Amino acid sequence: MPGDSRRIAGPQDSRAPHWFGRQQETHQEAGGTRQDGRGDHDLRPVYLHTGVVSQATGSAYMEMGQTKVIAAVYGPREISRREEFTMKGRLCCELKFATFSCRQRRQHIQDNQERDGSLIVLQALEPAVCLDKFPKSQVDVYITVLQDDGSALAAAITCAALGLADAGVMMYDVVVGCSVRQCGEDQWLDPSVREEFRPEVESAGDHGMVTVGLLPSLNQVSALVLDGHLQQQTAVQAVKTCISGCQGIYPILKDCLVSSTRRNVPSLEQKSGQTSTDGQNGQT
Amino acid sequence: MAAPRVCVPGERLVSTADCESGRGTYVHHGYIYSCLAGYMHKRNLDGKELPIVEVIRQKEDAVPRIGSIVTGKVTSVSGRMCKCAITCVERTTLREPFRGLIRKEDVRATEKDRVEMYKCFRPGDIVLARVLSLGDANCYLLSTAENELGVVLALSEAGAQMVPVSWSDMQCPKTGSKEFRKVAKVQLQQE
Amino acid sequence: MKEVPMSTCEREFILSAIRDRKRIDGRQTYDYRRLKVAFGMERGCCIVELGDTKVLAQVSGKIEQPKKNRPTEGSIIINLELSPMASPAFEPGRPTESGIEMNRILERNIRDSRAVDTESLCIVAGEKVWCIRADIHVLNDEGNIMDAASIAAITALSHFRRPDVSVMGEEVTVHSPEDRDPVPLSVHHMPVCVTFAFFDQGEFLLVDPTRSEERVMNGRMVVGMNMHREICTLMMSGGMLLVKEQVLRCSQIATVKVAEIIELIQKALDKDAQARQAGEKCGFAESVPSNKITTNKKEPTSVDTTAAAQHASQVIQEAGPVDKPVSNMLVQAPGTVQIGEGLVNTWQVDDEDMESEEDSTKKTATNGREAVAVSKPTERKRPVKTVSHAEDSGSEEEEKVVLYQGDVEMKSTEEPDATTLKQPTSSNSDKPAKKKGKKKKAAQK
Amino acid sequence: MATEQTLRSFGCEQNLLSRPDGSANFTQGDTTVLAAVYGPGEVKMSEEIIDKATLRVIFKPKVGLPGCAEKFQERVLRNTCESVVLATLHPRSAINIILQIIQDSGSLLSCCVNAACVALMDAAVPMKCLVSAVTCALTEEGQIVLDPDSKQEKESSAVLTFAFDSRENNVITCSTKGCYTPEQYQESLSACREASKNISSFFRQAVEKRMSKELKVKT
Amino acid sequence: MAADFKTAQPVEYYRRFLKEDVRPDGRELGEIRHTTLNIGSITTAEGSALVKLGNTTVICGIKAELCNPTAEEPKKGFVVPNVDLPPLCSPRFRPGPPSEQAQVVSQLMADIIQNSGVVALEDLCIVEGKLCWVLYCDMLCLDYDGNVVDTCVISLLAALKNVLLPEVRVSEETGDPVTDMEKKLPLNIRKCPVATTFGVFDDHYLFTDPTNEEECLATGVLTIVTTEDNKICCMHKPGGTPLSESRLQDCINRALTRAEEVRKLIHETINSVER
């Protein structure tokens, strides 16, 4: 990067090898079965794990197929930037793609995709967090995509929510994210990067990507992003598929949370004793 | 005892008809939901006909609330106030400190006007204090105006840990010299 | 760190002095402070002293691709560094308002006035040209950085020699100084800045203001001019109004001053050239005066290093042989392997040489060892070990599930199993807690 | 193998800048480093340390803008100074050390350390002890060359720099380039230690010379 | 109350343990935390490795790209190591440009690569003066619990050994490079540098592999990097407690042992993939 004196600089310009390779862009063609042999509305195998970052208040790691996302939650901590007094807490999200997470190397400096990705995650999580429980302090959620094999944004949302729950931040409900890729007639749930690929010249008809953030047990949608162009009913259909997808992921997330809670079992007596004192303090 | 029920945020616990909502829960459409991943725990508080339902977990997010006892390290002392970094709230140790502030008039309960900050705190002291209010944007307002509150641990000029000799001064075991502090009466209730 | 604010009476004093045509350092209105130009060992390196104001300039050149719009021209970069060395007010990092302004003036004065011929810096049109860079570091700010910097810049540029280059078709060869004599830049003319400070809304003016004068002045004018009385820059700042006579007066004064300064620069350059001709040693190291009380010098001294070799071998002897690793590999899954704790032994060796070293630590060391002796019943260590092993199996679990490629079935099967893995950590963590409880009491005793 | 090694002539000038609280110009052969010290003075709120002074080293290369390499040097030099300066005597204050390279002809790091040390003395910053640094180079044949110039450094297989405290002559700082065996390491270490004694004695001379007038006044 | 004691007087707390020759996390002074290595899990990178040293976690992904060599060194490619310490890995890092710590560690990595000659830059040259490889080695810390240097070095070395570069030919007619993504060739790793970091506490106790807390309390740190031919390729002691040569020698010996062990680990890991 020119002008970045804080990093070890490489050559002025360099090109990824595949750029010179014979262009065999193997993307999912319309019709036909999916490369990994799933049905159109199948999810990829999902793996979730909590408590992966020892330094953080809470953290989570998620795999959807080859997509790998890690999220760490810090706080409630002091609001970093000086601002006027607020009775509500603040939630901050930062989504980052590792430089090696994609086929094309990414830069260190935050780009637009990361910027609005962060915003979407924030919007997805904010309604779920009880912000009034930590006045004038903030909770930071840092998410890093280690490898992007499609629907990274959805994974980021789920992973972040799990991290928040692991951190013990009070929430009305967890949030689960899921994406659908609409390509002509085909509607692929939880698309891989190949399926996300869109040619420059798009054939007429529906083309687009829908990502939904869902509060599963309250069954409310907290975030909804659609890019591309879809007809009204297709769009609605796509959203429905997403929601069903979320509902599919939810039990896994729940199991993970339960087992992680069991893992660090609190000695109840002592705990309740403390809480009682807390309660009294609350009243005084 | 039976393995207590584990619940996750957004999980419906009981109806408000048979329980009251306690910590880690919230009420929605006449039902009590959990807002933590933890263990559901019912408690009967005397004087209440309905038991209180709470959700308890090991890791809890601790923010100073009004009235809670906090442990802090004094960072700077001026004539009017004393700044400190809050390191513990109740029993939970914070990962990152919050800023707290003890004003001159909140140091002790009696003869407030005669308080001299420099005779009460020194930078580096460990103090117990109660949260008075959330204060302004960057500081919590703390008070040590109770016998149990004040300096619990201080190092002397010689660098030795001093022992309290009265409510107003501590002594250095090495040199025997006395230093002024607003000493806390430590209650010996350690588990 | 902040600048020390100026007291009102000092301010008043300086002003009143100026009002009756006096300056606190005893100079006349149009006098410059003592100007000194010294050259470094390298080409294109010089230090300019204007009274106590001190500026270091270094010119360097490297081969780059030219700009698209100017394929046959080299480039000249001028970078004025307001180093924190010069004043506590200067912070490292991003330049300040005034810094940028001064840098601009320098660029206008030297680059935009085409003082240095850029065409002659072209090697291969559109492919390779010389990029000349002048770094000017302010070392001490006692006022009028501007003039000092401009003098330093032009002096360094005319002192600089770039390696000779020859082009044979495609081949571009850069000749080393031994191979071919480096060539100077073609400097057309030498523009130099003269700064005027104005007081009382431009009623009074001074040449070459000191720092204290700069702090009380209400405006300044910088005139950049060369031998041929051509004005290269003219910059007025401070938002004061001047009668045009003043401006004219300034330009007249400037012509005189510039003439003087450039003459001095030329002298210095010639002197240096002769010195190099004669092959005398040059550079700042030489110019350090040895007579001053604040300076001290020492001629080359010889050190006897006979002892070194055997002493070294002796040390290595003492340290003893390197012990082989006692590693136990745990292949968890293809691509994931883990080793437990490696070097399991205490630091007896140190305690030994601690004693030999100093007595102060001797006591602690020895009773430390006693402590070891008594407080090392193996069962005390055991739990730690077992625990940590249990734990590593845990972390291994984590590892495998975290990054074992694909194959999620096995992961999910791992899942319930994974629940066990945090237990050890907790027990591990509360173990020291117990310990410390004991300690705590000890402390209270 | 030659057992006599020569250090290039070295010299220093103290208090040559009017603005800083202390300044020094240290030369080893042609290598010249200018050091300036400000403080103890006001510290930024963000950098304040409640029980000691905040030490900051700014390392200015002669050409171009500072990058990672300079940051790295700054860290090394800062820690080196921190281990000799009695920072606890000036809590909540800032001590800034600025190092400007004037001429690099080998053994730069050691020259920086020495310059900083003299500048700190000149600024009357309280110190535990002095720190004196020596660089040595290892030739392909394993020969030790003390205080090498840039040519010798280029030809050498490894360059090692050590900084010693003036009390027990133990190693405060060690920074190396290139590959070498433990034996060679120990050998160069003890060789440099020998040399460092000359430097610390030189420091003493410089101070004595500087103070000579004041002594006369006193007596 | 234990936690309070720790937060109130961390130094005193540690002293108590070290007197007993044990550390708060139950390790002996010379004990190194469990080292777990996983390679090749990031398929989007030419080479990758994840290393866990106790809690400290670093993932290194290497992206290879093609570029032109410099005019000064037409026969050499580039290796560009960068260590990223994101706010994700520890509360002490804030979002924004790289912290001083990150810059320092990055530079140390660069020095280690250069001093040890782990990769010969000439090997990365494809057509002299025209085309060469640049290896962007980005080390991303996921959990900062001390001794990040050792962890980074292991991850870097393992990732480099894991690198597979596509074959590149320069087509006669156009003169443009053509890569064959099917044919992958491994990189020639010339040396295997391994770092071992020591901490000094109270100017007396020496211990290996410091955790985050220990690093904060330490009165000095020392990093030794050694190669398989038992040579030292970096001895980095930035200030701190003065040490005698005999103690340094002791550290060197321990470093050699440790390095041996880690090389075994990497070897073992690579085999486990192949078999």
PDB file of N, CA and C in Angstrom, chain C residues 260-318:
ATOM      1  N   GLU C 260      24.338  39.134  -0.441  1.00  0.00           N
ATOM      2  CA  GLU C 260      25.278  38.740   0.611  1.00  0.00           C
ATOM      3  C   GLU C 260      25.235  37.237   0.839  1.00  0.00           C
ATOM      4  N   ILE C 261      24.003  36.770   1.053  1.00  0.00           N
ATOM      5  CA  ILE C 261      23.842  35.353   1.445  1.00  0.00           C
ATOM      6  C   ILE C 261      24.422  34.452   0.368  1.00  0.00           C
ATOM      7  N   ILE C 262      24.034  34.716  -0.884  1.00  0.00           N
ATOM      8  CA  ILE C 262      24.459  33.813  -1.954  1.00  0.00           C
ATOM      9  C   ILE C 262      25.980  33.829  -2.060  1.00  0.00           C
ATOM     10  N   GLU C 263      26.571  35.010  -1.885  1.00  0.00           N
ATOM     11  CA  GLU C 263      28.030  35.100  -1.920  1.00  0.00           C
ATOM     12  C   GLU C 263      28.612  34.149  -0.875  1.00  0.00           C
ATOM     13  N   LEU C 264      28.017  34.218   0.328  1.00  0.00           N
ATOM     14  CA  LEU C 264      28.511  33.368   1.430  1.00  0.00           C
ATOM     15  C   LEU C 264      28.386  31.896   1.056  1.00  0.00           C
ATOM     16  N   ILE C 265      27.220  31.545   0.511  1.00  0.00           N
ATOM     17  CA  ILE C 265      27.002  30.136   0.129  1.00  0.00           C
ATOM     18  C   ILE C 265      28.090  29.720  -0.858  1.00  0.00           C
ATOM     19  N   GLN C 266      28.302  30.555  -1.876  1.00  0.00           N
ATOM     20  CA  GLN C 266      29.290  30.227  -2.902  1.00  0.00           C
ATOM     21  C   GLN C 266      30.653  29.978  -2.272  1.00  0.00           C
ATOM     22  N   LYS C 267      31.042  30.897  -1.377  1.00  0.00           N
ATOM     23  CA  LYS C 267      32.337  30.749  -0.695  1.00  0.00           C
ATOM     24  C   LYS C 267      32.403  29.368  -0.059  1.00  0.00           C
ATOM     25  N   ALA C 268      31.361  29.072   0.718  1.00  0.00           N
ATOM     26  CA  ALA C 268      31.343  27.806   1.464  1.00  0.00           C
ATOM     27  C   ALA C 268      31.501  26.643   0.489  1.00  0.00           C
ATOM     28  N   LEU C 269      30.725  26.680  -0.602  1.00  0.00           N
ATOM     29  CA  LEU C 269      30.778  25.586  -1.576  1.00  0.00           C
ATOM     30  C   LEU C 269      32.195  25.443  -2.124  1.00  0.00           C
ATOM     31  N   ASP C 270      32.790  26.571  -2.495  1.00  0.00           N
ATOM     32  CA  ASP C 270      34.143  26.515  -3.072  1.00  0.00           C
ATOM     33  C   ASP C 270      35.121  25.923  -2.063  1.00  0.00           C
ATOM     34  N   LYS C 271      35.000  26.412  -0.815  1.00  0.00           N
ATOM     35  CA  LYS C 271      35.929  25.944   0.215  1.00  0.00           C
ATOM     36  C   LYS C 271      35.826  24.423   0.336  1.00  0.00           C
ATOM     37  N   ASP C 272      34.575  23.948   0.396  1.00  0.00           N
ATOM     38  CA  ASP C 272      34.363  22.499   0.537  1.00  0.00           C
ATOM     39  C   ASP C 272      34.965  21.778  -0.663  1.00  0.00           C
ATOM     40  N   ALA C 273      34.722  22.347  -1.851  1.00  0.00           N
ATOM     41  CA  ALA C 273      35.236  21.703  -3.071  1.00  0.00           C
ATOM     42  C   ALA C 273      36.753  21.556  -2.980  1.00  0.00           C
ATOM     43  N   GLN C 274      37.416  22.640  -2.581  1.00  0.00           N
ATOM     44  CA  GLN C 274      38.880  22.599  -2.467  1.00  0.00           C
ATOM     45  C   GLN C 274      39.285  21.512  -1.477  1.00  0.00           C
ATOM     46  N   ALA C 275      38.608  21.527  -0.332  1.00  0.00           N
ATOM     47  CA  ALA C 275      38.945  20.552   0.713  1.00  0.00           C
ATOM     48  C   ALA C 275      38.877  19.151   0.128  1.00  0.00           C
ATOM     49  N   ARG C 276      37.797  18.867  -0.591  1.00  0.00           N
ATOM     50  CA  ARG C 276      37.632  17.527  -1.163  1.00  0.00           C
ATOM     51  C   ARG C 276      38.711  17.268  -2.210  1.00  0.00           C
ATOM     52  N   GLN C 277      39.015  18.310  -2.982  1.00  0.00           N
ATOM     53  CA  GLN C 277      40.108  18.182  -3.959  1.00  0.00           C
ATOM     54  C   GLN C 277      41.373  17.705  -3.246  1.00  0.00           C
ATOM     55  N   ALA C 278      41.701  18.442  -2.186  1.00  0.00           N
ATOM     56  CA  ALA C 278      42.938  18.152  -1.452  1.00  0.00           C
ATOM     57  C   ALA C 278      42.822  16.825  -0.710  1.00  0.00           C
ATOM     58  N   GLY C 279      41.623  16.238  -0.727  1.00  0.00           N
ATOM     59  CA  GLY C 279      41.442  14.936  -0.098  1.00  0.00           C
ATOM     60  C   GLY C 279      41.485  15.007   1.414  1.00  0.00           C
ATOM     61  N   GLU C 280      41.237  16.234   1.971  1.00  0.00           N
ATOM     62  CA  GLU C 280      41.170  16.343   3.437  1.00  0.00           C
ATOM     63  C   GLU C 280      39.911  15.638   3.926  1.00  0.00           C
ATOM     64  N   LYS C 281      39.951  15.259   5.182  1.00  0.00           N
ATOM     65  CA  LYS C 281      38.734  14.665   5.763  1.00  0.00           C
ATOM     66  C   LYS C 281      37.726  15.776   5.986  1.00  0.00           C
ATOM     67  N   CYS C 282      36.489  15.508   5.614  1.00  0.00           N
ATOM     68  CA  CYS C 282      35.458  16.521   5.844  1.00  0.00           C
ATOM     69  C   CYS C 282      34.294  15.843   6.566  1.00  0.00           C
ATOM     70  N   GLY C 283      33.283  16.601   6.893  1.00  0.00           N
ATOM     71  CA  GLY C 283      32.156  16.059   7.627  1.00  0.00           C
ATOM     72  C   GLY C 283      32.062  16.687   8.994  1.00  0.00           C
ATOM     73  N   PHE C 284      30.917  16.507   9.617  1.00  0.00           N
ATOM     74  CA  PHE C 284      30.643  17.181  10.897  1.00  0.00           C
ATOM     75  C   PHE C 284      31.541  16.631  11.983  1.00  0.00           C
ATOM     76  N   ALA C 285      31.824  15.323  11.881  1.00  0.00           N
ATOM     77  CA  ALA C 285      32.654  14.697  12.925  1.00  0.00           C
ATOM     78  C   ALA C 285      33.923  15.515  13.098  1.00  0.00           C
ATOM     79  N   GLU C 286      34.490  15.994  11.940  1.00  0.00           N
ATOM     80  CA  GLU C 286      35.728  16.779  12.002  1.00  0.00           C
ATOM     81  C   GLU C 286      35.461  18.148  12.614  1.00  0.00           C
ATOM     82  N   SER C 287      34.275  18.699  12.283  1.00  0.00           N
ATOM     83  CA  SER C 287      34.034  20.104  12.647  1.00  0.00           C
ATOM     84  C   SER C 287      33.700  20.277  14.124  1.00  0.00           C
ATOM     85  N   VAL C 288      33.643  19.159  14.880  1.00  0.00           N
ATOM     86  CA  VAL C 288      33.394  19.309  16.320  1.00  0.00           C
ATOM     87  C   VAL C 288      34.631  19.951  16.951  1.00  0.00           C
ATOM     88  N   PRO C 289      34.479  21.157  17.501  1.00  0.00           N
ATOM     89  CA  PRO C 289      35.655  21.806  18.094  1.00  0.00           C
ATOM     90  C   PRO C 289      36.056  21.116  19.389  1.00  0.00           C
ATOM     91  N   SER C 290      37.388  20.940  19.563  1.00  0.00           N
ATOM     92  CA  SER C 290      37.820  20.185  20.753  1.00  0.00           C
ATOM     93  C   SER C 290      38.207  21.133  21.892  1.00  0.00           C
ATOM     94  N   ASN C 291      38.301  22.438  21.556  1.00  0.00           N
ATOM     95  CA  ASN C 291      38.764  23.339  22.607  1.00  0.00           C
ATOM     96  C   ASN C 291      37.653  23.652  23.609  1.00  0.00           C
ATOM     97  N   LYS C 292      36.389  23.540  23.191  1.00  0.00           N
ATOM     98  CA  LYS C 292      35.291  23.937  24.083  1.00  0.00           C
ATOM     99  C   LYS C 292      35.238  23.035  25.313  1.00  0.00           C
ATOM    100  N   ILE C 293      34.669  23.600  26.371  1.00  0.00           N
ATOM    101  CA  ILE C 293      34.592  22.826  27.618  1.00  0.00           C
ATOM    102  C   ILE C 293      33.519  21.747  27.512  1.00  0.00           C
ATOM    103  N   THR C 294      32.514  22.015  26.647  1.00  0.00           N
ATOM    104  CA  THR C 294      31.411  21.060  26.549  1.00  0.00           C
ATOM    105  C   THR C 294      31.767  19.897  25.640  1.00  0.00           C
ATOM    106  N   THR C 295      32.937  19.960  24.992  1.00  0.00           N
ATOM    107  CA  THR C 295      33.264  18.876  24.063  1.00  0.00           C
ATOM    108  C   THR C 295      34.387  18.023  24.633  1.00  0.00           C
ATOM    109  N   ASN C 296      34.403  16.810  24.155  1.00  0.00           N
ATOM    110  CA  ASN C 296      35.451  15.890  24.586  1.00  0.00           C
ATOM    111  C   ASN C 296      35.756  14.948  23.439  1.00  0.00           C
ATOM    112  N   LYS C 297      37.017  14.650  23.233  1.00  0.00           N
ATOM    113  CA  LYS C 297      37.398  13.783  22.112  1.00  0.00           C
ATOM    114  C   LYS C 297      38.337  12.700  22.587  1.00  0.00           C
ATOM    115  N   LYS C 298      38.345  11.597  21.841  1.00  0.00           N
ATOM    116  CA  LYS C 298      39.261  10.514  22.183  1.00  0.00           C
ATOM    117  C   LYS C 298      39.768   9.906  20.896  1.00  0.00           C
ATOM    118  N   GLU C 299      41.087   9.800  20.789  1.00  0.00           N
ATOM    119  CA  GLU C 299      41.675   9.253  19.558  1.00  0.00           C
ATOM    120  C   GLU C 299      41.409   7.755  19.507  1.00  0.00           C
ATOM    121  N   PRO C 300      41.582   7.155  18.335  1.00  0.00           N
ATOM    122  CA  PRO C 300      41.373   5.700  18.228  1.00  0.00           C
ATOM    123  C   PRO C 300      42.074   4.956  19.354  1.00  0.00           C
ATOM    124  N   THR C 301      41.357   4.078  20.018  1.00  0.00           N
ATOM    125  CA  THR C 301      41.926   3.321  21.135  1.00  0.00           C
ATOM    126  C   THR C 301      41.894   1.847  20.788  1.00  0.00           C
ATOM    127  N   SER C 302      42.896   1.128  21.281  1.00  0.00           N
ATOM    128  CA  SER C 302      42.928  -0.303  21.002  1.00  0.00           C
ATOM    129  C   SER C 302      42.397  -1.054  22.216  1.00  0.00           C
ATOM    130  N   VAL C 303      41.634  -2.115  21.954  1.00  0.00           N
ATOM    131  CA  VAL C 303      41.054  -2.933  23.012  1.00  0.00           C
ATOM    132  C   VAL C 303      41.661  -4.320  22.926  1.00  0.00           C
ATOM    133  N   ASP C 304      42.048  -4.867  24.070  1.00  0.00           N
ATOM    134  CA  ASP C 304      42.636  -6.201  24.086  1.00  0.00           C
ATOM    135  C   ASP C 304      41.534  -7.230  24.220  1.00  0.00           C
ATOM    136  N   THR C 305      41.323  -8.042  23.203  1.00  0.00           N
ATOM    137  CA  THR C 305      40.241  -9.022  23.222  1.00  0.00           C
ATOM    138  C   THR C 305      40.782 -10.440  23.317  1.00  0.00           C
ATOM    139  N   THR C 306      41.985 -10.573  23.848  1.00  0.00           N
ATOM    140  CA  THR C 306      42.579 -11.916  23.948  1.00  0.00           C
ATOM    141  C   THR C 306      41.703 -12.800  24.816  1.00  0.00           C
ATOM    142  N   ALA C 307      41.259 -12.203  25.938  1.00  0.00           N
ATOM    143  CA  ALA C 307      40.523 -12.999  26.923  1.00  0.00           C
ATOM    144  C   ALA C 307      39.209 -13.519  26.329  1.00  0.00           C
ATOM    145  N   ALA C 308      38.666 -12.740  25.387  1.00  0.00           N
ATOM    146  CA  ALA C 308      37.299 -13.010  24.918  1.00  0.00           C
ATOM    147  C   ALA C 308      37.071 -14.485  24.624  1.00  0.00           C
ATOM    148  N   ALA C 309      37.916 -15.046  23.745  1.00  0.00           N
ATOM    149  CA  ALA C 309      37.666 -16.402  23.251  1.00  0.00           C
ATOM    150  C   ALA C 309      37.534 -17.393  24.397  1.00  0.00           C
ATOM    151  N   GLN C 310      38.564 -17.431  25.247  1.00  0.00           N
ATOM    152  CA  GLN C 310      38.516 -18.501  26.270  1.00  0.00           C
ATOM    153  C   GLN C 310      37.403 -18.207  27.273  1.00  0.00           C
ATOM    154  N   HIS C 311      37.212 -16.925  27.561  1.00  0.00           N
ATOM    155  CA  HIS C 311      36.117 -16.579  28.470  1.00  0.00           C
ATOM    156  C   HIS C 311      34.807 -17.127  27.924  1.00  0.00           C
ATOM    157  N   ALA C 312      34.599 -16.925  26.616  1.00  0.00           N
ATOM    158  CA  ALA C 312      33.375 -17.422  25.984  1.00  0.00           C
ATOM    159  C   ALA C 312      33.238 -18.914  26.196  1.00  0.00           C
ATOM    160  N   SER C 313      34.281 -19.651  25.829  1.00  0.00           N
ATOM    161  CA  SER C 313      34.212 -21.122  25.927  1.00  0.00           C
ATOM    162  C   SER C 313      33.936 -21.514  27.373  1.00  0.00           C
ATOM    163  N   GLN C 314      34.562 -20.765  28.301  1.00  0.00           N
ATOM    164  CA  GLN C 314      34.362 -21.062  29.727  1.00  0.00           C
ATOM    165  C   GLN C 314      32.875 -20.930  30.072  1.00  0.00           C
ATOM    166  N   VAL C 315      32.285 -19.825  29.650  1.00  0.00           N
ATOM    167  CA  VAL C 315      30.850 -19.605  29.926  1.00  0.00           C
ATOM    168  C   VAL C 315      30.041 -20.772  29.401  1.00  0.00           C
ATOM    169  N   ILE C 316      30.331 -21.159  28.161  1.00  0.00           N
ATOM    170  CA  ILE C 316      29.550 -22.230  27.541  1.00  0.00           C
ATOM    171  C   ILE C 316      29.755 -23.518  28.318  1.00  0.00           C
ATOM    172  N   GLN C 317      31.002 -23.745  28.766  1.00  0.00           N
ATOM    173  CA  GLN C 317      31.285 -24.907  29.618  1.00  0.00           C
ATOM    174  C   GLN C 317      30.323 -24.919  30.797  1.00  0.00           C
ATOM    175  N   GLU C 318      30.326 -23.807  31.531  1.00  0.00           N
ATOM    176  CA  GLU C 318      29.491 -23.709  32.740  1.00  0.00           C
ATOM    177  C   GLU C 318      28.040 -24.055  32.405  1.00  0.00           C
TER     178      GLU C 318
END
